[in-house]
Amino acid sequence: MAERVQLDKLLPVGSAGKRSGGWWGMWTLIVTEGSLFGYLLFTYFYLASQTEQYWPPEGPPLLWMPGLNTGILLTSSLFVWVCERCLASGRPRWSLASMAIALMLGMGFVLIQLNEWQKKSFDMTTNLYGSLYFTITGFHMLHVLVGLFILMILLIWIALGYFDHRRYAAVTIGGLYWHFVDVVWLFVFSTLYLFPYLDST
Amino acid sequence: MSDVAPKPSDQRLERMPDIGCAPAGSPAERHLAELWESAPGWRGWLSTVDHKEIGLRYLGTAFIFLLMGGIEALIMRLQLARPDQTLLTPDQYNQLFTMHGVTMIFLYSLPVLSGFSNYLWPLMLGSRDMAFPRLNALSYWIFLFSGIFLYSSFPLGQGPNAGWFNYVPFAGLEYNPGPNIDVYALGMVLLGISTTVGSINFVVTLFRMRAPGMSIDRVPILVWGTLTASVANIFAVPSVSLAFFLLWLDRHAGTHFFDVINGGKPMLWQHLFWMFGHPWVYAVVLPAMGIVSDALPTFCRRPLVGYSAVALSTMATMLLGFGVWIHHLFAAGLPTLAMSFFGATSMVISIPSAVAVFAWIATIWLGRPVFNTPFLFFAGFVLLFVIGGLSGVMTAAVPLDFQLNETYFVVAHLHYVLIGINVFPVVGGIYYWFPKFFGRMMNETLGKWSFWVMFIGFNLGFFPMHLAGLLGMPRRIYTYAPNMGWNTVNLVTSIGSFIFAAGILIFLVNVAVSLRRGAVASANPWDAPTLEWATSSPPPAYNFAVIPLVASRHPLWEDRLAEGESRTRLKEGYLLMEGRETIGTTPLDAKPDIILKMPDDSYAPFFLGLFSALVFTGLLLDWRQFTILMLLASGLSLVVWLWPRKSLLQRVTSGKRAEGGFHG
């Protein structure tokens, strides 16, 4: 392959976007976390296919609030992306604002989800479905909380003026995690909220 | 997400790397040593991120676990040497065989290979460190703490006792109410974190940290082995961590995943466990096979036959390894179609293994072998690999498996595989790289003694286990009646296992003696072809004073192979010394594309490891506030760890020069 290596070439230094180690590391982390959710959903489908219980016990869940919440989560991903673009084009104030909005939307998702949990007539000990529902959404909630922690740290770093249009790899990499958390929610949402409709018809 | 092109004048964002030489003792070399060496004393000991130091710690710690697991085995063999023995109670026996399995599988066989790879990868790839040196330190600390976590339950009589596979319902609350199983479940989740971050580090290191010119078809086979194992870990470990976590939820939060009365399925445990467990078998042998593929040719005085075939078969083994987990469940009651399919894939997997075996045999056949101690271990390994492989094919046949399932035949098979394919290459590998590790040669006479005693003891001990299995002796029984026809095979097995242990003891004596009195080793005492032998023995903290420019698969043998004149450049190249730096290259053909700023030593990995172990301790003991406090402490350590660095030009707002400039 590489017969001659060209040495007299300008090279970027340090943490340069997609060339930085962190970007690669985050992708591998996403692969392994994605597998975790894959096994979680496998567990759901395996047990659902084997059970003789009424599934889900209280009938297919209402879609209105969870649907809205899905929208809120995806919008927050959009704002993280906007924050990164603003940094890249040299508008740090705008990027700060859009990160703050993303953070608030993320918190909104948590509050609505907590409310969803409270409205359920069962808990994780009531029956098998309850165990699955609360474990899967709980795992996702854990990832959302970690993601919010990351966004909060990024917000502080942006506010301290640590990044400019030349160096913002940390925001790209942290943002990648948040996008992952949001994309994974689509799978969780489809499994727990949409699949029962498909199944009952 | 692309970067805005920086101003060409800004040296901190983009620069032409200095080209030059840095011979030993020159100011440039001294500056490099200053940059890369850790602080002396306990500070350096706790904060070092040097992959060589971490690799040796991994090796040493894994060996201590090997000895502990070995002592457990010997106590069991004393108990089983004669019928109706009363040395151990059934409960003590359960804890012993569980901890023996857990120790050997999780705390020895993978970590010991991580030790080799941590030490060797950057040297073999021509880099100054791994992709994430601090993550490397973290994976070691978590490994150590999870081992301590698992073992601390043992003296209290609460050791895990449901086997290393820990099947429910026996591992469920109803049948096993003590804290034993919680220790296992939580300890293994913790260990899973260590394995995962370690694997991430290997994968990114392979794709980004190779010396210029070390294209993907030039990396040593050990690298292929560890890479495929790491990729497998990234996909497989979440499965078993999830299983452990669900079990813990069942036991502590009252969920019903494995609880039959409420619709849970014990089979779910077996699926999740073996979806991880079977790829794991290959994860603990493929890097060991890599050790042999790289070291054996040195003693045959010729390159490995069929490099590409062996590299591809390594990957094929791993891919197929994900499609065979059901063969652990044949006797659990499955549809015939599933058994046929998984029986067939389990047999197909012997094909890539056979490719590797034939490559080794051909290498020996076509070479001029030198019968040094490492060669003996590698050749012995090839024989054991064949026996273990054959008994594996036997158990892959569904009807035979019904007969042999849960007997000593399976125990014999897995010991041939794990000791034959893991312990023998590991001990051979230590004989081989000892001069690189410590700058001294190991004693040949003691070496040959250790091989023959281990080899004879192993076969004497473990071959009769096949017979015990065929005679119907079940696994995991703590004693047996005298009239079963198992007395002789068991006595022979017990004698053999003590002889094997004596072989290991001779090896350890050899290590201890050679560390002090071994002949001083040159840079390349075996006349080996790979890059790690281009450094002094032991290598300096920065590995390579100039980053090598690699032009072939056998950089140190270029002058004698058909490739003609030496083209690999080791003396002159990138200097990279404005702080800790190394070169990052493109994933496939290894063209330089970035100057990477490597992190300095840090206490953060140690504290993150400690706090996360304490999180799990809190969970075990149901100390809620303590757990939350430790969780916050872990988060804090991570923030300190990742705080933007000036040397990456983060948080440099004025025009100050990046730190660590070289003005020598």
Short mmCIF file of N, CA, C and O in Angstrom, two decimals, chain A residues 1-3 5-19 21-22 24-25 28-29 31-32 35-36 39-40 42-43 46-47 50 53 84-85 88 124-128 131-132 135 139 149 153 157 160-162 166-168 172, chain B residues 1-4 10 12-17 19 132 200 204 208 212-213 216 218 234-235 238-239 242 245 249 253-257 262-263 265 267-268 271 275 549 567 574 583 587 589 592-595 597 639 642-644 648 650-651 653:
data_model
loop_
_atom_site.label_atom_id
_atom_site.label_comp_id
_atom_site.label_asym_id
_atom_site.label_seq_id
_atom_site.Cartn_x
_atom_site.Cartn_y
_atom_site.Cartn_z
N MET A 1 0.83 -1.20 0.00
CA MET A 1 0.00 0.00 0.00
C MET A 1 0.87 1.26 0.00
O MET A 1 1.23 1.78 -1.04
N ALA A 2 1.24 1.73 1.18
CA ALA A 2 1.99 2.98 1.24
C ALA A 2 3.44 2.74 0.86
O ALA A 2 4.22 2.28 1.68
N GLU A 3 3.80 3.03 -0.35
CA GLU A 3 5.17 2.77 -0.77
C GLU A 3 6.12 3.85 -0.26
O GLU A 3 7.15 3.58 0.30
N VAL A 5 6.31 7.34 2.13
CA VAL A 5 5.63 8.21 3.07
C VAL A 5 6.12 9.62 2.86
O VAL A 5 7.32 9.87 2.88
N GLN A 6 5.19 10.53 2.64
CA GLN A 6 5.60 11.91 2.43
C GLN A 6 5.80 12.59 3.77
O GLN A 6 4.89 12.64 4.59
N LEU A 7 7.01 13.09 4.00
CA LEU A 7 7.31 13.65 5.32
C LEU A 7 7.16 15.16 5.37
O LEU A 7 6.84 15.72 6.42
N ASP A 8 7.41 15.83 4.25
CA ASP A 8 7.39 17.29 4.29
C ASP A 8 5.99 17.81 4.07
O ASP A 8 5.67 18.38 3.03
N LYS A 9 5.13 17.54 5.04
CA LYS A 9 3.73 17.91 4.91
C LYS A 9 3.29 18.59 6.18
O LYS A 9 3.67 18.16 7.28
N LEU A 10 2.51 19.65 6.05
CA LEU A 10 1.96 20.30 7.23
C LEU A 10 0.95 19.36 7.88
O LEU A 10 0.12 18.78 7.20
N LEU A 11 1.03 19.21 9.20
CA LEU A 11 0.08 18.35 9.89
C LEU A 11 -0.64 19.14 10.98
O LEU A 11 -0.01 19.97 11.65
N PRO A 12 -1.93 18.88 11.15
CA PRO A 12 -2.63 19.54 12.26
C PRO A 12 -2.07 19.02 13.59
O PRO A 12 -1.60 17.90 13.68
N VAL A 13 -2.14 19.85 14.62
CA VAL A 13 -1.58 19.50 15.91
C VAL A 13 -2.71 19.32 16.92
O VAL A 13 -3.63 20.14 16.97
N GLY A 14 -2.65 18.23 17.70
CA GLY A 14 -3.54 18.07 18.84
C GLY A 14 -4.91 17.55 18.49
O GLY A 14 -5.06 16.67 17.67
N SER A 15 -5.92 18.14 19.09
CA SER A 15 -7.25 17.56 19.04
C SER A 15 -8.05 18.15 17.89
O SER A 15 -8.83 19.06 18.07
N ALA A 16 -7.82 17.64 16.68
CA ALA A 16 -8.41 18.24 15.50
C ALA A 16 -9.60 17.43 15.00
O ALA A 16 -9.46 16.50 14.22
N GLY A 17 -10.78 17.76 15.48
CA GLY A 17 -12.03 17.21 14.98
C GLY A 17 -12.04 15.71 14.83
O GLY A 17 -11.76 14.97 15.76
N LYS A 18 -12.36 15.27 13.60
CA LYS A 18 -12.50 13.83 13.36
C LYS A 18 -11.17 13.10 13.42
O LYS A 18 -11.13 11.88 13.40
N ARG A 19 -10.09 13.83 13.42
CA ARG A 19 -8.80 13.15 13.51
C ARG A 19 -8.38 12.92 14.96
O ARG A 19 -7.40 12.26 15.22
N GLY A 21 -8.21 11.55 18.78
CA GLY A 21 -8.47 10.24 19.37
C GLY A 21 -9.85 10.17 20.00
O GLY A 21 -10.54 9.17 19.91
N GLY A 22 -10.26 11.27 20.63
CA GLY A 22 -11.54 11.29 21.33
C GLY A 22 -12.71 10.99 20.43
O GLY A 22 -13.67 10.29 20.82
N TRP A 24 -12.74 9.11 17.76
CA TRP A 24 -12.74 7.65 17.52
C TRP A 24 -13.18 6.89 18.76
O TRP A 24 -13.95 5.94 18.68
N GLY A 25 -12.67 7.35 19.90
CA GLY A 25 -13.02 6.68 21.15
C GLY A 25 -14.51 6.76 21.41
O GLY A 25 -15.14 5.78 21.84
N THR A 28 -16.39 4.22 19.36
CA THR A 28 -16.32 2.84 19.88
C THR A 28 -17.20 2.71 21.12
O THR A 28 -17.86 1.68 21.31
N LEU A 29 -17.22 3.76 21.95
CA LEU A 29 -18.11 3.72 23.12
C LEU A 29 -19.56 3.59 22.67
O LEU A 29 -20.34 2.82 23.25
N VAL A 31 -20.65 2.22 19.96
CA VAL A 31 -20.89 0.86 19.48
C VAL A 31 -21.19 -0.07 20.65
O VAL A 31 -22.14 -0.86 20.62
N THR A 32 -20.41 0.05 21.72
CA THR A 32 -20.61 -0.87 22.83
C THR A 32 -21.90 -0.54 23.59
O THR A 32 -22.66 -1.42 23.97
N SER A 35 -24.74 -1.78 21.58
CA SER A 35 -24.92 -3.22 21.78
C SER A 35 -25.70 -3.48 23.06
O SER A 35 -26.56 -4.36 23.10
N LEU A 36 -25.39 -2.72 24.10
CA LEU A 36 -26.10 -2.89 25.37
C LEU A 36 -27.60 -2.73 25.14
O LEU A 36 -28.41 -3.56 25.60
N TYR A 39 -29.04 -5.72 23.33
CA TYR A 39 -29.31 -6.87 24.21
C TYR A 39 -30.53 -6.62 25.09
O TYR A 39 -31.30 -7.54 25.36
N LEU A 40 -30.70 -5.36 25.51
CA LEU A 40 -31.89 -5.02 26.30
C LEU A 40 -33.16 -5.28 25.50
O LEU A 40 -34.12 -5.87 25.99
N PHE A 42 -33.40 -7.18 22.87
CA PHE A 42 -33.50 -8.63 22.66
C PHE A 42 -34.21 -9.26 23.84
O PHE A 42 -35.10 -10.11 23.67
N THR A 43 -33.82 -8.86 25.05
CA THR A 43 -34.45 -9.39 26.26
C THR A 43 -35.95 -9.15 26.24
O THR A 43 -36.75 -10.05 26.53
N TYR A 46 -37.50 -11.35 23.45
CA TYR A 46 -37.43 -12.77 23.84
C TYR A 46 -38.51 -13.10 24.86
O TYR A 46 -39.29 -14.04 24.68
N LEU A 47 -38.57 -12.28 25.91
CA LEU A 47 -39.55 -12.57 26.97
C LEU A 47 -40.97 -12.35 26.47
O LEU A 47 -41.88 -13.11 26.80
N GLN A 50 -42.14 -15.34 24.63
CA GLN A 50 -42.29 -16.57 25.40
C GLN A 50 -43.41 -16.50 26.43
O GLN A 50 -43.80 -17.51 26.98
N GLN A 53 -48.51 -14.08 29.61
CA GLN A 53 -49.23 -12.99 30.27
C GLN A 53 -49.86 -12.06 29.24
O GLN A 53 -49.49 -12.07 28.07
N GLU A 84 -22.60 23.59 17.92
CA GLU A 84 -21.31 23.26 17.31
C GLU A 84 -21.05 24.13 16.07
O GLU A 84 -19.95 24.64 15.86
N ARG A 85 -22.10 24.28 15.24
CA ARG A 85 -21.95 25.09 14.03
C ARG A 85 -21.61 26.53 14.38
O ARG A 85 -20.81 27.18 13.71
N ALA A 88 -18.06 26.81 15.23
CA ALA A 88 -17.23 26.68 14.03
C ALA A 88 -17.20 27.97 13.23
O ALA A 88 -16.19 28.30 12.62
N MET A 124 -41.86 -1.85 38.84
CA MET A 124 -40.98 -2.87 38.27
C MET A 124 -41.11 -4.23 38.97
O MET A 124 -40.62 -5.23 38.47
N THR A 125 -41.81 -4.27 40.11
CA THR A 125 -41.98 -5.55 40.78
C THR A 125 -43.34 -6.18 40.50
O THR A 125 -43.56 -7.34 40.85
N THR A 126 -44.27 -5.42 39.87
CA THR A 126 -45.63 -5.93 39.70
C THR A 126 -45.68 -7.17 38.82
O THR A 126 -46.30 -8.17 39.18
N ASN A 127 -45.08 -7.07 37.65
CA ASN A 127 -45.10 -8.21 36.72
C ASN A 127 -43.91 -8.12 35.79
O ASN A 127 -43.11 -7.19 35.88
N LEU A 128 -43.81 -9.11 34.91
CA LEU A 128 -42.66 -9.18 34.01
C LEU A 128 -42.58 -7.96 33.10
O LEU A 128 -41.51 -7.39 32.90
N SER A 131 -41.18 -5.07 34.95
CA SER A 131 -39.72 -5.18 35.10
C SER A 131 -39.02 -4.70 33.84
O SER A 131 -38.05 -3.93 33.89
N LEU A 132 -39.54 -5.14 32.69
CA LEU A 132 -38.91 -4.77 31.42
C LEU A 132 -39.07 -3.28 31.15
O LEU A 132 -38.10 -2.59 30.81
N THR A 135 -36.91 -1.22 33.53
CA THR A 135 -35.47 -1.42 33.34
C THR A 135 -34.99 -0.77 32.05
O THR A 135 -33.97 -0.07 32.03
N PHE A 139 -32.64 2.39 32.05
CA PHE A 139 -31.31 2.42 31.43
C PHE A 139 -31.18 3.64 30.53
O PHE A 139 -30.15 4.31 30.52
N PHE A 149 -25.19 15.67 32.03
CA PHE A 149 -23.98 16.03 32.77
C PHE A 149 -22.91 16.50 31.78
O PHE A 149 -22.27 17.55 31.99
N ILE A 153 -21.23 20.28 31.48
CA ILE A 153 -19.79 20.57 31.52
C ILE A 153 -19.37 21.35 30.26
O ILE A 153 -18.63 22.33 30.34
N TRP A 157 -17.63 25.04 29.93
CA TRP A 157 -16.39 25.28 29.18
C TRP A 157 -16.59 26.33 28.08
O TRP A 157 -15.71 27.15 27.84
N LEU A 160 -16.69 29.66 29.73
CA LEU A 160 -15.37 30.12 30.14
C LEU A 160 -14.50 30.53 28.95
O LEU A 160 -13.36 30.95 29.13
N GLY A 161 -15.03 30.37 27.76
CA GLY A 161 -14.29 30.80 26.58
C GLY A 161 -13.16 29.85 26.21
O GLY A 161 -12.15 30.25 25.64
N TYR A 162 -13.30 28.56 26.52
CA TYR A 162 -12.23 27.62 26.23
C TYR A 162 -12.16 27.21 24.77
O TYR A 162 -11.17 26.66 24.33
N ARG A 166 -11.39 27.55 16.02
CA ARG A 166 -10.34 26.62 15.60
C ARG A 166 -10.32 25.35 16.44
O ARG A 166 -9.86 24.32 16.00
N ARG A 167 -10.77 25.45 17.69
CA ARG A 167 -10.67 24.29 18.57
C ARG A 167 -11.97 24.09 19.32
O ARG A 167 -12.31 24.86 20.20
N TYR A 168 -12.71 23.04 18.94
CA TYR A 168 -13.96 22.76 19.66
C TYR A 168 -14.26 21.26 19.60
O TYR A 168 -15.41 20.84 19.66
N THR A 172 -17.82 18.62 19.68
CA THR A 172 -18.18 17.62 18.67
C THR A 172 -18.33 16.25 19.31
O THR A 172 -19.30 15.53 19.07
N MET B 1 -19.15 19.19 10.25
CA MET B 1 -18.27 19.00 11.40
C MET B 1 -16.80 19.20 11.02
O MET B 1 -15.91 18.95 11.80
N SER B 2 -16.59 19.63 9.77
CA SER B 2 -15.19 19.78 9.37
C SER B 2 -14.60 21.03 10.03
O SER B 2 -15.31 21.96 10.38
N ASP B 3 -13.31 21.02 10.19
CA ASP B 3 -12.67 22.13 10.86
C ASP B 3 -12.45 23.27 9.88
O ASP B 3 -12.22 23.06 8.69
N VAL B 4 -12.50 24.47 10.43
CA VAL B 4 -12.15 25.63 9.60
C VAL B 4 -10.64 25.60 9.42
O VAL B 4 -9.90 25.35 10.36
N ASP B 10 0.06 29.72 12.05
CA ASP B 10 -0.08 29.35 13.45
C ASP B 10 0.51 27.98 13.73
O ASP B 10 -0.11 26.96 13.50
N ARG B 12 0.90 26.43 16.36
CA ARG B 12 0.28 25.62 17.40
C ARG B 12 -0.85 24.77 16.83
O ARG B 12 -1.28 23.81 17.42
N LEU B 13 -1.38 25.21 15.68
CA LEU B 13 -2.50 24.48 15.09
C LEU B 13 -2.05 23.55 13.99
O LEU B 13 -2.68 22.55 13.70
N GLU B 14 -0.98 23.90 13.35
CA GLU B 14 -0.55 23.14 12.19
C GLU B 14 0.93 23.38 12.02
O GLU B 14 1.38 24.52 12.05
N ARG B 15 1.70 22.31 11.90
CA ARG B 15 3.13 22.56 11.68
C ARG B 15 3.77 21.41 10.91
O ARG B 15 3.22 20.31 10.82
N MET B 16 4.93 21.72 10.38
CA MET B 16 5.73 20.71 9.71
C MET B 16 6.57 20.06 10.80
O MET B 16 7.35 20.73 11.47
N PRO B 17 6.43 18.75 11.02
CA PRO B 17 7.21 18.14 12.10
C PRO B 17 8.70 18.17 11.80
O PRO B 17 9.11 18.04 10.65
N ILE B 19 12.37 16.92 11.37
CA ILE B 19 12.96 15.65 10.99
C ILE B 19 14.40 15.65 11.50
O ILE B 19 15.07 16.68 11.44
N PHE B 132 -5.12 6.00 24.21
CA PHE B 132 -5.62 6.67 25.42
C PHE B 132 -4.85 6.17 26.63
O PHE B 132 -5.29 5.26 27.33
N ILE B 200 -11.66 -0.65 23.89
CA ILE B 200 -11.78 0.59 23.12
C ILE B 200 -10.39 1.14 22.82
O ILE B 200 -10.08 1.55 21.71
N VAL B 204 -8.89 1.75 18.95
CA VAL B 204 -8.49 3.06 18.45
C VAL B 204 -6.98 3.11 18.21
O VAL B 204 -6.51 3.71 17.24
N ARG B 208 -5.30 4.28 14.67
CA ARG B 208 -4.74 5.62 14.61
C ARG B 208 -3.27 5.75 14.95
O ARG B 208 -2.68 6.78 14.69
N PRO B 212 4.17 5.64 10.48
CA PRO B 212 3.98 5.84 9.05
C PRO B 212 4.52 4.65 8.26
O PRO B 212 5.62 4.18 8.54
N GLY B 213 3.73 4.17 7.33
CA GLY B 213 4.16 3.05 6.50
C GLY B 213 3.75 1.70 7.04
O GLY B 213 3.82 0.70 6.33
N ILE B 216 -2.02 -1.77 7.15
CA ILE B 216 -2.76 -2.78 7.88
C ILE B 216 -2.27 -4.19 7.55
O ILE B 216 -2.39 -5.11 8.36
N ARG B 218 0.77 -5.01 7.34
CA ARG B 218 2.12 -5.20 7.87
C ARG B 218 2.14 -5.36 9.37
O ARG B 218 3.21 -5.49 9.96
N ILE B 234 -16.13 -5.49 22.61
CA ILE B 234 -16.99 -4.31 22.53
C ILE B 234 -18.43 -4.72 22.26
O ILE B 234 -19.37 -4.14 22.81
N PHE B 235 -18.61 -5.76 21.46
CA PHE B 235 -19.97 -6.22 21.16
C PHE B 235 -20.51 -7.18 22.22
O PHE B 235 -21.72 -7.23 22.46
N PRO B 238 -21.29 -6.17 26.81
CA PRO B 238 -22.57 -5.64 27.30
C PRO B 238 -23.60 -6.73 27.56
O PRO B 238 -24.42 -6.59 28.47
N SER B 239 -23.54 -7.82 26.81
CA SER B 239 -24.51 -8.89 26.99
C SER B 239 -24.40 -9.49 28.38
O SER B 239 -25.40 -9.66 29.10
N LEU B 242 -25.16 -7.02 31.21
CA LEU B 242 -26.62 -6.88 31.35
C LEU B 242 -27.19 -8.07 32.13
O LEU B 242 -28.00 -7.88 33.04
N PHE B 245 -26.47 -7.65 35.69
CA PHE B 245 -27.24 -6.56 36.27
C PHE B 245 -28.70 -6.95 36.46
O PHE B 245 -29.30 -6.65 37.50
N LEU B 249 -30.85 -7.08 39.84
CA LEU B 249 -32.17 -6.46 39.99
C LEU B 249 -33.18 -7.48 40.52
O LEU B 249 -33.98 -7.17 41.40
N ALA B 253 -34.16 -5.76 43.61
CA ALA B 253 -35.25 -4.82 43.35
C ALA B 253 -36.57 -5.56 43.11
O ALA B 253 -37.59 -4.92 42.86
N GLY B 254 -36.54 -6.88 43.15
CA GLY B 254 -37.78 -7.62 43.01
C GLY B 254 -38.32 -7.71 41.59
O GLY B 254 -39.51 -7.90 41.39
N THR B 255 -37.45 -7.60 40.60
CA THR B 255 -37.91 -7.78 39.22
C THR B 255 -38.06 -9.28 38.92
O THR B 255 -37.75 -10.12 39.77
N HIS B 256 -38.52 -9.61 37.70
CA HIS B 256 -38.90 -11.01 37.43
C HIS B 256 -38.24 -11.60 36.19
O HIS B 256 -38.81 -12.47 35.57
N PHE B 257 -37.05 -11.12 35.82
CA PHE B 257 -36.48 -11.56 34.55
C PHE B 257 -36.24 -13.08 34.51
O PHE B 257 -36.46 -13.71 33.49
N ASN B 262 -43.36 -15.82 37.85
CA ASN B 262 -43.94 -14.60 37.28
C ASN B 262 -43.63 -14.43 35.80
O ASN B 262 -43.63 -13.31 35.28
N GLY B 263 -43.33 -15.51 35.11
CA GLY B 263 -43.16 -15.41 33.66
C GLY B 263 -41.73 -15.21 33.21
O GLY B 263 -41.46 -15.13 32.01
N LYS B 265 -37.69 -16.17 32.49
CA LYS B 265 -37.16 -17.36 31.80
C LYS B 265 -35.69 -17.59 32.17
O LYS B 265 -34.83 -16.78 31.82
N MET B 267 -33.82 -19.54 30.73
CA MET B 267 -33.09 -19.66 29.47
C MET B 267 -32.54 -18.31 29.00
O MET B 267 -31.53 -18.26 28.29
N LEU B 268 -33.22 -17.23 29.41
CA LEU B 268 -32.72 -15.90 29.04
C LEU B 268 -31.29 -15.73 29.56
O LEU B 268 -30.43 -15.18 28.88
N HIS B 271 -28.88 -17.60 27.35
CA HIS B 271 -28.63 -16.90 26.08
C HIS B 271 -27.69 -15.72 26.29
O HIS B 271 -26.68 -15.59 25.61
N MET B 275 -24.01 -15.75 24.72
CA MET B 275 -23.77 -14.82 23.60
C MET B 275 -22.47 -14.07 23.85
O MET B 275 -21.75 -13.71 22.93
N LEU B 549 9.99 4.80 10.20
CA LEU B 549 9.26 4.78 8.93
C LEU B 549 9.31 3.35 8.41
O LEU B 549 10.37 2.86 8.05
N ARG B 567 14.82 -0.80 3.72
CA ARG B 567 14.10 0.42 3.37
C ARG B 567 13.46 1.06 4.59
O ARG B 567 13.13 2.22 4.59
N TYR B 574 10.65 11.62 12.20
CA TYR B 574 9.98 12.63 13.02
C TYR B 574 10.55 12.65 14.43
O TYR B 574 10.66 11.62 15.08
N ILE B 583 2.80 10.48 16.42
CA ILE B 583 2.14 10.74 15.15
C ILE B 583 0.87 9.92 15.05
O ILE B 583 0.80 8.80 15.54
N PRO B 587 -6.26 5.17 8.95
CA PRO B 587 -6.58 3.82 9.43
C PRO B 587 -6.03 2.67 8.61
O PRO B 587 -5.59 1.68 9.17
N ASP B 589 -3.78 2.68 5.37
CA ASP B 589 -2.42 2.63 4.81
C ASP B 589 -1.40 3.41 5.62
O ASP B 589 -0.25 3.54 5.20
N PRO B 592 0.81 9.61 7.65
CA PRO B 592 0.71 10.55 8.78
C PRO B 592 -0.38 11.59 8.51
O PRO B 592 -0.43 12.16 7.41
N ASP B 593 -1.28 11.80 9.49
CA ASP B 593 -2.25 12.86 9.25
C ASP B 593 -2.49 13.78 10.44
O ASP B 593 -3.29 14.69 10.34
N ILE B 594 -1.80 13.56 11.55
CA ILE B 594 -1.94 14.50 12.67
C ILE B 594 -0.78 14.33 13.63
O ILE B 594 -0.20 13.23 13.74
N ILE B 595 -0.40 15.41 14.30
CA ILE B 595 0.54 15.31 15.41
C ILE B 595 -0.30 15.23 16.67
O ILE B 595 -1.03 16.16 16.99
N LYS B 597 -1.09 15.11 20.61
CA LYS B 597 -0.57 15.53 21.91
C LYS B 597 -0.97 14.47 22.93
O LYS B 597 -2.16 14.23 23.14
N VAL B 639 -14.28 14.68 35.26
CA VAL B 639 -14.21 16.07 34.81
C VAL B 639 -12.78 16.59 34.92
O VAL B 639 -12.25 17.22 34.00
N LEU B 642 -10.76 15.15 32.09
CA LEU B 642 -11.04 15.65 30.74
C LEU B 642 -10.95 17.16 30.61
O LEU B 642 -11.23 17.70 29.54
N TRP B 643 -10.60 17.84 31.70
CA TRP B 643 -10.57 19.31 31.65
C TRP B 643 -9.72 19.77 30.46
O TRP B 643 -8.63 19.26 30.25
N PRO B 644 -10.23 20.70 29.65
CA PRO B 644 -9.49 21.11 28.44
C PRO B 644 -8.05 21.50 28.74
O PRO B 644 -7.78 22.17 29.72
N LEU B 648 -3.45 21.38 24.04
CA LEU B 648 -4.27 21.09 22.87
C LEU B 648 -4.81 22.37 22.27
O LEU B 648 -5.66 22.37 21.40
N GLN B 650 -6.73 24.25 23.70
CA GLN B 650 -7.99 24.60 24.31
C GLN B 650 -7.62 25.55 25.43
O GLN B 650 -6.52 25.49 25.96
N ARG B 651 -8.51 26.38 25.83
CA ARG B 651 -8.32 27.43 26.83
C ARG B 651 -7.02 28.22 26.67
O ARG B 651 -6.39 28.61 27.63
N THR B 653 -6.55 31.66 25.10
CA THR B 653 -7.30 32.70 24.40
C THR B 653 -6.39 33.80 23.88
O THR B 653 -6.62 34.34 22.82
#
